[in-house]
PDB file of C-alpha atoms in Angstrom:
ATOM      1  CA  UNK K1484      15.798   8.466 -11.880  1.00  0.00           C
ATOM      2  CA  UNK K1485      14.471  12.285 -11.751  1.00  0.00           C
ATOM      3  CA  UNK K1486      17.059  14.939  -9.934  1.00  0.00           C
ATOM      4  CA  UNK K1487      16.543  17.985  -8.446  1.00  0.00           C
ATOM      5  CA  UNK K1488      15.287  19.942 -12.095  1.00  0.00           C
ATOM      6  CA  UNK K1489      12.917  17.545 -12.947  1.00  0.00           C
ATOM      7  CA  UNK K1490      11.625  17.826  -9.474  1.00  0.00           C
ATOM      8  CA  UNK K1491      11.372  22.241  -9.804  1.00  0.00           C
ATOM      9  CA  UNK K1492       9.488  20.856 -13.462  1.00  0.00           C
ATOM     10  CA  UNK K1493       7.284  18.901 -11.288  1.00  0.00           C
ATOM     11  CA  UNK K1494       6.847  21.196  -8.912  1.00  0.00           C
ATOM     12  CA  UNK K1495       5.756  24.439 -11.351  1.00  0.00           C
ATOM     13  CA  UNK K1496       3.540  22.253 -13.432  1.00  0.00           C
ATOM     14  CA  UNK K1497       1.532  21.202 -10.374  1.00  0.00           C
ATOM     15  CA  UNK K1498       1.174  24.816  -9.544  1.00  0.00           C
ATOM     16  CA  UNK K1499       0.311  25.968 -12.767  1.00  0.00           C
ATOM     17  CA  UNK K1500       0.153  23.282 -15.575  1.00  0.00           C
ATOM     18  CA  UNK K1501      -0.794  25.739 -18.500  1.00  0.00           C
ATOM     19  CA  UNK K1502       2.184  27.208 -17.573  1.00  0.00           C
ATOM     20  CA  UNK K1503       4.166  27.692 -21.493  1.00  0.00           C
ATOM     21  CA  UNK K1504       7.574  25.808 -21.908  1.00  0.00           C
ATOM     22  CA  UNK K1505       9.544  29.148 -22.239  1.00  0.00           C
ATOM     23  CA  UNK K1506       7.958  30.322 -18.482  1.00  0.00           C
ATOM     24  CA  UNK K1507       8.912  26.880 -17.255  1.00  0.00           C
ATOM     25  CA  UNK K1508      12.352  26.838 -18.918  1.00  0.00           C
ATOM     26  CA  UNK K1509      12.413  30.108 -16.853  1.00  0.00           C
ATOM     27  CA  UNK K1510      11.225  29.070 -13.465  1.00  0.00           C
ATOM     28  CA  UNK K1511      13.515  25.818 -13.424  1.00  0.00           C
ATOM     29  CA  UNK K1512      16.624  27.788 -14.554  1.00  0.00           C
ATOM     30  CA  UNK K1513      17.147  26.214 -18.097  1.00  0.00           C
ATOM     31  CA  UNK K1514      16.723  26.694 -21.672  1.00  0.00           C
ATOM     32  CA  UNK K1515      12.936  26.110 -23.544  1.00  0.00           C
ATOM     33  CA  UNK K1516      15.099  22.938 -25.753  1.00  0.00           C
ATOM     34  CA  UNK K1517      15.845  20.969 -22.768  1.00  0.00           C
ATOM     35  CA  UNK K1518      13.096  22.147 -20.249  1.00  0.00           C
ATOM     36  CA  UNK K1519      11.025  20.453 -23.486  1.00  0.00           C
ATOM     37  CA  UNK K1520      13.453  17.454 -23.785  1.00  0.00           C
ATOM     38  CA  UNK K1521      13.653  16.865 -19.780  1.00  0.00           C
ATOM     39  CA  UNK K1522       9.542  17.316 -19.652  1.00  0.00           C
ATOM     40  CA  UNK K1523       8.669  15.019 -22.296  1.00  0.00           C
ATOM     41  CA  UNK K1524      11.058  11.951 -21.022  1.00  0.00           C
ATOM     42  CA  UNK K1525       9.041  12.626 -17.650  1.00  0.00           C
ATOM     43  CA  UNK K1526       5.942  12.110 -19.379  1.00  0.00           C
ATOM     44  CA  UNK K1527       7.512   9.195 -21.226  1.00  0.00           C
ATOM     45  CA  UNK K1528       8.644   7.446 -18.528  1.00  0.00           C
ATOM     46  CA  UNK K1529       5.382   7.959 -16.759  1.00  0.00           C
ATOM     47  CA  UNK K1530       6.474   9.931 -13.646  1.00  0.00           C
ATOM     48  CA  UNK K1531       3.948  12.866 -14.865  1.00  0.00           C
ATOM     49  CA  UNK K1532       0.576  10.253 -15.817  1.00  0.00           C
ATOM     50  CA  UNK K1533      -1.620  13.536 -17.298  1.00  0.00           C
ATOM     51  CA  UNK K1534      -3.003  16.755 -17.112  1.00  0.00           C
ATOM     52  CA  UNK K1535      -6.251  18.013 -15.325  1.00  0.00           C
ATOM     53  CA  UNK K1536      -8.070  21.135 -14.484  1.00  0.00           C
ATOM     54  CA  UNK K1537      -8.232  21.715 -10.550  1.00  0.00           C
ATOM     55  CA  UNK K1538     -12.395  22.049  -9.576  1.00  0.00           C
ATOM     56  CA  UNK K1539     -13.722  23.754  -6.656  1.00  0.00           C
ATOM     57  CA  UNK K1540     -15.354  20.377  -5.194  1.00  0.00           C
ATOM     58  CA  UNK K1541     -18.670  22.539  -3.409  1.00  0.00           C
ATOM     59  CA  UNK K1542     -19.532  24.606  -6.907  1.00  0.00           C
ATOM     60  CA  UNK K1543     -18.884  21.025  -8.882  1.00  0.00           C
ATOM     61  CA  UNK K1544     -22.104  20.159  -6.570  1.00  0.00           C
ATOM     62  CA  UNK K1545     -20.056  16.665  -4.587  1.00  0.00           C
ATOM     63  CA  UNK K1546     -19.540  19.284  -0.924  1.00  0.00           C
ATOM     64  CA  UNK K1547     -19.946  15.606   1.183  1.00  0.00           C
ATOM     65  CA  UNK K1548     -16.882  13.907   1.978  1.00  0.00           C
ATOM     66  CA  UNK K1549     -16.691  11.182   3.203  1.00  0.00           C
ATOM     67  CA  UNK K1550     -13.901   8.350   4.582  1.00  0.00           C
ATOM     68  CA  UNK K1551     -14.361   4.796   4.864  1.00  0.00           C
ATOM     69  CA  UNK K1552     -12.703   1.730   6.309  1.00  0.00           C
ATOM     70  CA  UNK K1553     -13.540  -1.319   4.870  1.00  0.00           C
ATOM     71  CA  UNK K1554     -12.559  -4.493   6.521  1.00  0.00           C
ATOM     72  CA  UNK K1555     -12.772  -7.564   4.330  1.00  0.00           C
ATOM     73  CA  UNK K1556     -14.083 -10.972   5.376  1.00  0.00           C
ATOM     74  CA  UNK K1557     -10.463 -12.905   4.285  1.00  0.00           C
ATOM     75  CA  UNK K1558      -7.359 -11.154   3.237  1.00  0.00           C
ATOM     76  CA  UNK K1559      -6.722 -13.425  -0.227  1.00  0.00           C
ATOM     77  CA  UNK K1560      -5.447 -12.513  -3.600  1.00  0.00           C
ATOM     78  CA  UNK K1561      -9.054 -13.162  -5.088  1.00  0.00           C
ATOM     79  CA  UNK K1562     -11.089 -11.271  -2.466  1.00  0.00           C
ATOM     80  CA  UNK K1563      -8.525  -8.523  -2.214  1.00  0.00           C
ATOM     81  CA  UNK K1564      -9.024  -8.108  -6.544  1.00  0.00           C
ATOM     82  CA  UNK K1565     -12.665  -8.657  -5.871  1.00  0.00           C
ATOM     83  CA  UNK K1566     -13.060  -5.390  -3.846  1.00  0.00           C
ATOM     84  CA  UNK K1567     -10.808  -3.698  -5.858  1.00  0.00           C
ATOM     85  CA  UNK K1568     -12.017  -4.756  -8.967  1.00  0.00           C
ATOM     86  CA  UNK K1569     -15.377  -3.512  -8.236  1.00  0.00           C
ATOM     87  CA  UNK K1570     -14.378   0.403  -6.778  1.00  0.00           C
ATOM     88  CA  UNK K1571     -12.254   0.944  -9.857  1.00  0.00           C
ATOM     89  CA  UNK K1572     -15.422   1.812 -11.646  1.00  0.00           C
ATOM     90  CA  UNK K1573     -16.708   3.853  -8.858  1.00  0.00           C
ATOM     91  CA  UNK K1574     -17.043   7.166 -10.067  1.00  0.00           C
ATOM     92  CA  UNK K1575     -17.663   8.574  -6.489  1.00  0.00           C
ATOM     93  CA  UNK K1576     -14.389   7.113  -5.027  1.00  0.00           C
ATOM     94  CA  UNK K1577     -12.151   9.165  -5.921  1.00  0.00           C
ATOM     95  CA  UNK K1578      -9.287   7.358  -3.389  1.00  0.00           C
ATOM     96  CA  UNK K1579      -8.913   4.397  -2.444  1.00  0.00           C
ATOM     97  CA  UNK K1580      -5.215   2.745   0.101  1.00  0.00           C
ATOM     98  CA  UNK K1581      -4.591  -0.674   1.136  1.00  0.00           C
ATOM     99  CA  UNK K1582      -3.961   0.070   4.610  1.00  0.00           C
ATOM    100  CA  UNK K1583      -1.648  -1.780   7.832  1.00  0.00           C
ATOM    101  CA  UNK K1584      -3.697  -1.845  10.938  1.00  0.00           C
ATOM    102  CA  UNK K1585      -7.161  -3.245  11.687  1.00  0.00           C
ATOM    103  CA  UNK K1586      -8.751  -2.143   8.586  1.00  0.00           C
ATOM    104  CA  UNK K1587      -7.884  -3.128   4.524  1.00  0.00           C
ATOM    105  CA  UNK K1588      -8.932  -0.408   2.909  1.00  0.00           C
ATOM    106  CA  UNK K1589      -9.452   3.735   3.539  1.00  0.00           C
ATOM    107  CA  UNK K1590     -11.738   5.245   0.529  1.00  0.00           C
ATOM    108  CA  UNK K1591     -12.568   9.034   0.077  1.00  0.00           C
ATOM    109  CA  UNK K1592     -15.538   9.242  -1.560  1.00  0.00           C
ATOM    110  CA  UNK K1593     -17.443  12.309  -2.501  1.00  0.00           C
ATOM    111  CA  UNK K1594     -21.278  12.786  -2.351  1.00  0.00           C
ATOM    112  CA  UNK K1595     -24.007  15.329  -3.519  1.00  0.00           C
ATOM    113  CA  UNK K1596     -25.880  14.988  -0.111  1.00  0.00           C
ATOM    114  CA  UNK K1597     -26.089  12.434   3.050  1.00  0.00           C
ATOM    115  CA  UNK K1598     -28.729  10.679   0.800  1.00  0.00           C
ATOM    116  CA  UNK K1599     -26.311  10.447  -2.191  1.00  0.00           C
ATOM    117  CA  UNK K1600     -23.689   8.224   0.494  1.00  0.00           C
ATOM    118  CA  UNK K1601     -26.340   6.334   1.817  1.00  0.00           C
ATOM    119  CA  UNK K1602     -27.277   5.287  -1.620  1.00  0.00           C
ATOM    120  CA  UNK K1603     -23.865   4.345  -2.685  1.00  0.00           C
ATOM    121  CA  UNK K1604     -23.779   2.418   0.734  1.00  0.00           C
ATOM    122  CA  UNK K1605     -26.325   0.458   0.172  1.00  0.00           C
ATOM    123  CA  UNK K1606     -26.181  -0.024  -3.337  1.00  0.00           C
ATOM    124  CA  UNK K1607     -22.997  -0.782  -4.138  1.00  0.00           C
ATOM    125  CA  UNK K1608     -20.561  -1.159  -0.903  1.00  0.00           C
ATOM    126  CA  UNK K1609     -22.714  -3.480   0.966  1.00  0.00           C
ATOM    127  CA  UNK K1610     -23.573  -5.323  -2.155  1.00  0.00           C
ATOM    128  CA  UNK K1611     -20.268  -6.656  -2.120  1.00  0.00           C
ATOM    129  CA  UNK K1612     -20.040 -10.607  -0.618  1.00  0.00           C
ATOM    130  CA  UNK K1613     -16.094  -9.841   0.295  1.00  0.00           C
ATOM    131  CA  UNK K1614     -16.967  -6.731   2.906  1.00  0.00           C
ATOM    132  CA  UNK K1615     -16.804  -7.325   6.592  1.00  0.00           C
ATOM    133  CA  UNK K1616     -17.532  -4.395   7.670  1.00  0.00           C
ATOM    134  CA  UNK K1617     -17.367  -0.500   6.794  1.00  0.00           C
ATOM    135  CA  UNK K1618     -16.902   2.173   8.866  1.00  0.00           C
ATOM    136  CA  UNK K1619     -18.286   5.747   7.962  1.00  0.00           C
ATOM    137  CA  UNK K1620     -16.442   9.379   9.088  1.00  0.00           C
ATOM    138  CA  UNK K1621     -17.895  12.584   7.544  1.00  0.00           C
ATOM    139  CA  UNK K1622     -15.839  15.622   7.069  1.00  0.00           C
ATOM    140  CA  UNK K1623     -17.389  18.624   8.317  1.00  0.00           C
ATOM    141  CA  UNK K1624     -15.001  20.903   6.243  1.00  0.00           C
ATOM    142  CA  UNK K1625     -11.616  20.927   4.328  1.00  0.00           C
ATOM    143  CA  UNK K1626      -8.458  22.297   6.275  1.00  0.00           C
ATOM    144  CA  UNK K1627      -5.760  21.661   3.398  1.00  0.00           C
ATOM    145  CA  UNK K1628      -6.374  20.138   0.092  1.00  0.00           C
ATOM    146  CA  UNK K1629      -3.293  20.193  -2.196  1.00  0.00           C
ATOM    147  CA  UNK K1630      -2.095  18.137  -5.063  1.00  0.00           C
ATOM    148  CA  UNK K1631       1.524  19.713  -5.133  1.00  0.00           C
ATOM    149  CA  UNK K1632       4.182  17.183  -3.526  1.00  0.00           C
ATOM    150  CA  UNK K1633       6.887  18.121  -1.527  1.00  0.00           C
ATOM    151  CA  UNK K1634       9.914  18.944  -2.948  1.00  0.00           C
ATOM    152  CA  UNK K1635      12.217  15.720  -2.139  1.00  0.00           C
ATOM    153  CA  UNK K1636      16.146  16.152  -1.121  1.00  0.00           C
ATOM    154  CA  UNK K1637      18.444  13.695  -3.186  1.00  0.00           C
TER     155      UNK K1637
END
């Protein structure tokens, strides 16, 4: 269970995670020894998965975003590993949600150009015997992107 320091670790690594161990000890109000000791257990126990570098999506050269609703044709074990079975090595969804409601799935997936999706679409999406039906939105621009959580009350 993670309190309320591992959650201000959390926090200041997803702001900043190059941040040193003696600047986090710092910002969470503890020592570098168990700052180090609380960090690594979190990393242990899998609550922080890995590190990355945050990319400004437009100069990567993937500005298209796009979200899609995939309904499948039956809602079984086997079709529902089928479909996911076959996005996992999707390099251009980079989300994907089992969803309540009318549809299965919501995907995000990122393109160079219109052309780019419409490739995907037709290449890979519809090429898949388990989709219903797929329903297309396009963003036309980014409001709030963040990948720091909320801080959580206990």
């Amino acid at each position: 269970m993670i309190d309320r320091v591992d959650r201000k670790i959390i926090r200041e690594l997803q702001v900043d995670g190059r941040i040193t161990n003696q600047a986090l000890a710092d910002k969470v109000g503890l020592s570098p020894s168990p700052c180090l000791r609380r960090l690594r257990r979190l990393e242990e126990d899998g609550v922080i998965q890995g590190y990355t570098a945050s990319i400004d999506q437009n100069r990567y050269g993937l500005p298209i975003n796009v979200f899609v609703s995939v309904k499948l044709t039956r809602q079984t074990e086997d079709t529902l590993a089928e479909f996911e079975t076959a996005i996992a090595g999707w390099d251009e969804v980079l989300d994907c949600f089992l969803m309540t409601g009318t549809r299965d799935y919501q995907l995000r997936v990122v393109a160079t150009s219109l052309e780019a999706y419409e490739r995907f679409l037709k290449t890979r999406l519809t090429r898949l015997s388990c989709v219903a039906s797929i329903e297309t939105s396009f963003a036309l621009g980014i409001v709030k992107n963040t990948p720091v959580f909320p801080m959580v009350t206990d």
